[in-house]
XYZ file of C-alpha atoms in Angstrom:
241
model
C -165.892 67.694 -69.290
C -164.544 65.024 -71.618
C -160.981 63.632 -71.674
C -159.720 66.420 -69.446
C -161.160 69.210 -71.614
C -164.211 71.278 -70.715
C -166.142 73.984 -72.512
C -166.837 77.238 -70.676
C -169.834 79.546 -70.981
C -168.261 81.321 -73.964
C -167.911 78.084 -75.884
C -164.102 77.978 -75.557
C -162.246 74.795 -74.720
C -160.359 74.833 -71.441
C -157.852 72.368 -70.015
C -159.078 70.515 -66.923
C -156.413 67.842 -66.749
C -155.688 66.279 -63.333
C -152.069 65.804 -64.468
C -151.447 69.487 -65.247
C -152.186 72.218 -62.727
C -150.685 75.118 -64.700
C -151.765 75.434 -68.355
C -149.034 75.933 -70.923
C -148.655 79.268 -72.665
C -148.273 79.984 -76.361
C -144.649 80.956 -75.650
C -143.904 77.474 -74.273
C -145.341 75.823 -77.368
C -143.628 78.227 -79.779
C -140.253 77.617 -78.136
C -140.814 73.853 -78.241
C -141.606 73.998 -81.965
C -138.586 76.171 -82.713
C -136.380 74.000 -80.531
C -137.444 70.908 -82.457
C -137.159 72.535 -85.881
C -133.833 74.310 -85.310
C -131.974 71.129 -84.474
C -128.482 70.047 -85.428
C -129.978 68.446 -88.532
C -131.040 71.871 -89.745
C -127.849 73.646 -88.716
C -125.385 70.997 -89.916
C -127.201 69.309 -92.806
C -128.431 72.563 -94.349
C -125.249 72.889 -96.378
C -125.450 69.257 -97.485
C -128.997 69.722 -98.800
C -127.727 72.605 -100.958
C -124.879 70.370 -102.132
C -127.341 67.594 -103.076
C -130.078 69.656 -104.728
C -128.747 73.195 -105.153
C -130.275 76.283 -103.535
C -133.602 75.948 -105.346
C -133.856 72.227 -104.656
C -133.043 72.779 -100.974
C -135.871 75.307 -100.702
C -138.282 72.847 -102.324
C -137.135 70.052 -99.997
C -137.617 72.164 -96.864
C -140.980 73.410 -98.163
C -142.165 69.811 -98.607
C -140.912 68.894 -95.132
C -142.712 71.897 -93.634
C -145.993 70.979 -95.339
C -145.687 67.401 -94.088
C -144.943 68.677 -90.578
C -148.040 70.893 -90.629
C -150.242 67.982 -91.708
C -148.815 65.735 -88.991
C -149.297 68.396 -86.318
C -152.927 69.074 -87.242
C -153.665 65.330 -87.285
C -152.064 64.871 -83.864
C -154.122 67.726 -82.417
C -157.331 66.198 -83.737
C -156.463 62.783 -82.293
C -155.398 64.254 -78.938
C -158.767 66.017 -78.610
C -160.542 62.636 -78.338
C -157.903 60.648 -76.396
C -157.328 61.039 -72.620
C -154.349 63.078 -71.468
C -152.831 60.082 -69.686
C -152.130 58.349 -73.018
C -148.704 59.267 -74.505
C -148.916 60.378 -78.102
C -146.701 57.584 -79.411
C -149.522 55.220 -78.361
C -152.128 56.977 -80.488
C -151.812 54.244 -83.093
C -153.135 51.675 -80.613
C -156.315 53.688 -80.007
C -156.892 54.595 -83.652
C -155.553 51.713 -85.763
C -155.201 48.782 -83.353
C -152.578 47.165 -81.131
C -150.401 45.833 -83.944
C -149.946 49.200 -85.619
C -149.657 50.890 -82.224
C -146.826 48.588 -81.139
C -144.993 49.161 -84.435
C -145.363 52.933 -84.116
C -144.199 52.892 -80.492
C -141.057 50.936 -81.352
C -140.450 53.183 -84.359
C -140.790 56.214 -82.076
C -138.258 54.745 -79.649
C -135.762 53.849 -82.392
C -136.158 57.273 -83.991
C -135.347 59.150 -80.805
C -132.474 56.854 -79.879
C -130.958 57.642 -83.284
C -131.640 61.372 -82.914
C -130.065 61.539 -79.452
C -126.947 59.772 -80.721
C -126.813 62.103 -83.717
C -127.254 65.228 -81.568
C -124.496 64.208 -79.151
C -122.152 63.220 -81.981
C -122.859 66.538 -83.721
C -121.735 68.497 -80.660
C -118.536 66.467 -80.502
C -117.956 67.042 -84.199
C -118.388 70.821 -83.842
C -116.145 71.067 -80.796
C -113.488 68.959 -82.507
C -113.324 71.590 -85.243
C -112.348 74.212 -82.649
C -110.224 71.858 -80.505
C -108.793 69.421 -83.080
C -106.329 67.750 -80.694
C -109.195 66.463 -78.485
C -111.183 63.444 -79.679
C -114.915 64.032 -80.172
C -115.798 61.176 -77.772
C -114.319 63.227 -74.925
C -117.112 65.780 -75.419
C -119.905 63.297 -76.153
C -119.930 61.371 -72.865
C -120.127 64.399 -70.492
C -122.811 65.967 -72.692
C -124.888 62.792 -72.666
C -124.614 62.539 -68.878
C -125.666 66.187 -68.488
C -128.700 65.697 -70.728
C -129.660 62.534 -68.859
C -129.357 64.299 -65.502
C -131.500 67.253 -66.635
C -134.289 64.942 -67.809
C -134.234 62.637 -64.770
C -133.823 65.122 -61.905
C -136.759 67.474 -62.444
C -139.148 68.331 -65.265
C -138.949 72.017 -64.346
C -135.188 72.006 -64.935
C -135.675 70.243 -68.250
C -138.209 72.854 -69.391
C -135.957 75.716 -68.322
C -132.958 74.139 -70.072
C -134.934 73.513 -73.270
C -136.190 77.094 -73.411
C -132.730 78.500 -72.657
C -131.049 76.418 -75.352
C -133.806 77.295 -77.817
C -133.233 80.994 -77.219
C -129.491 80.473 -77.723
C -130.171 78.692 -81.010
C -132.507 81.459 -82.134
C -129.896 84.095 -81.338
C -127.274 82.063 -83.193
C -129.509 81.700 -86.264
C -130.272 85.439 -86.288
C -126.553 86.263 -86.040
C -125.789 83.764 -88.820
C -128.466 85.306 -91.078
C -127.104 88.801 -90.474
C -123.532 87.677 -91.177
C -124.670 85.829 -94.293
C -126.473 88.908 -95.576
C -123.359 91.020 -94.961
C -121.154 88.499 -96.785
C -123.578 88.235 -99.724
C -123.754 92.014 -100.022
C -119.972 92.381 -99.956
C -119.823 94.232 -96.638
C -117.706 91.379 -95.269
C -115.004 89.892 -97.493
C -115.126 92.586 -100.159
C -116.828 90.359 -102.770
C -120.502 90.852 -103.579
C -122.000 87.416 -104.139
C -125.629 88.436 -104.507
C -127.494 85.650 -106.313
C -124.589 84.347 -108.360
C -124.716 80.939 -106.668
C -128.241 80.492 -108.070
C -126.771 80.373 -111.575
C -123.484 78.553 -110.974
C -123.140 75.138 -112.595
C -126.399 73.181 -112.504
C -127.990 75.568 -109.996
C -130.610 76.302 -108.856
C -131.754 72.644 -109.147
C -128.826 70.245 -108.958
C -129.602 66.641 -109.822
C -133.236 67.328 -110.694
C -135.906 65.290 -108.910
C -133.329 62.841 -107.517
C -131.404 65.679 -105.885
C -134.586 67.070 -104.333
C -135.508 63.594 -103.042
C -132.061 63.252 -101.475
C -132.325 66.689 -99.864
C -135.864 65.918 -98.640
C -134.501 63.077 -96.495
C -132.205 65.465 -94.635
C -134.779 68.259 -94.447
C -137.370 65.886 -92.965
C -134.891 64.534 -90.446
C -133.890 68.045 -89.405
C -137.377 69.001 -88.176
C -138.259 65.734 -86.424
C -139.472 66.479 -82.908
C -141.407 69.646 -83.643
C -144.595 67.621 -84.098
C -144.655 66.847 -80.356
C -145.628 70.463 -79.708
C -148.998 69.764 -81.341
C -149.915 67.525 -78.413
C -148.979 70.324 -76.013
C -151.618 72.563 -77.609
C -154.348 70.589 -75.847
C -152.805 71.614 -72.506
C -153.243 75.351 -73.041
C -156.011 77.562 -71.656
C -157.731 77.684 -75.050
C -156.714 74.719 -77.269
C -159.145 75.633 -80.048
């Protein structure tokens, strides 16, 4: 056994971590990836990426972000396979590139997630203010932040259950939104058949050219931040390989 991972008689890698008694399932990892990818950045900034780069440019921007995410995830899995389980993945830079780079990456990780948490909480307040306009968004933000803090601090099991439940809610919401969008585009709802007319309106499908795609890529990359953490979880499954 090396770094908490052993190889059985069939040649498959198995998790033997002293910090994890129950291996994670593929469902846990899939829900974590979807929960990180289907964030408020994707749900709220999706329309803004189309505004910046048009429908074609938005697809290119999200395709580039997805390719970058795949490369990051595969790199993290390779690094995790040679680093002990007790080392958090934001400290990988210290083991691979040295203490200076590791410290910079750790602080960057902390600043990134502080910004994301603030954005997520503010996004909920912004959405609720649309439905309840007479209530200030800050009224919703503080209770939500306290609830999230309590879920994380009290028990990891509650955090996992809450994350999976919210991910399933987001998935159901996205499926419903896709169905409604298809019905609107086909004219079943609203009485007007849009089809692909927005792909040829104005400067579409690529608005602003390369600059528009670059602008949309910033939002598309931000919207899927967090999904890369699921790559580290792969080493805690029954068969990481």
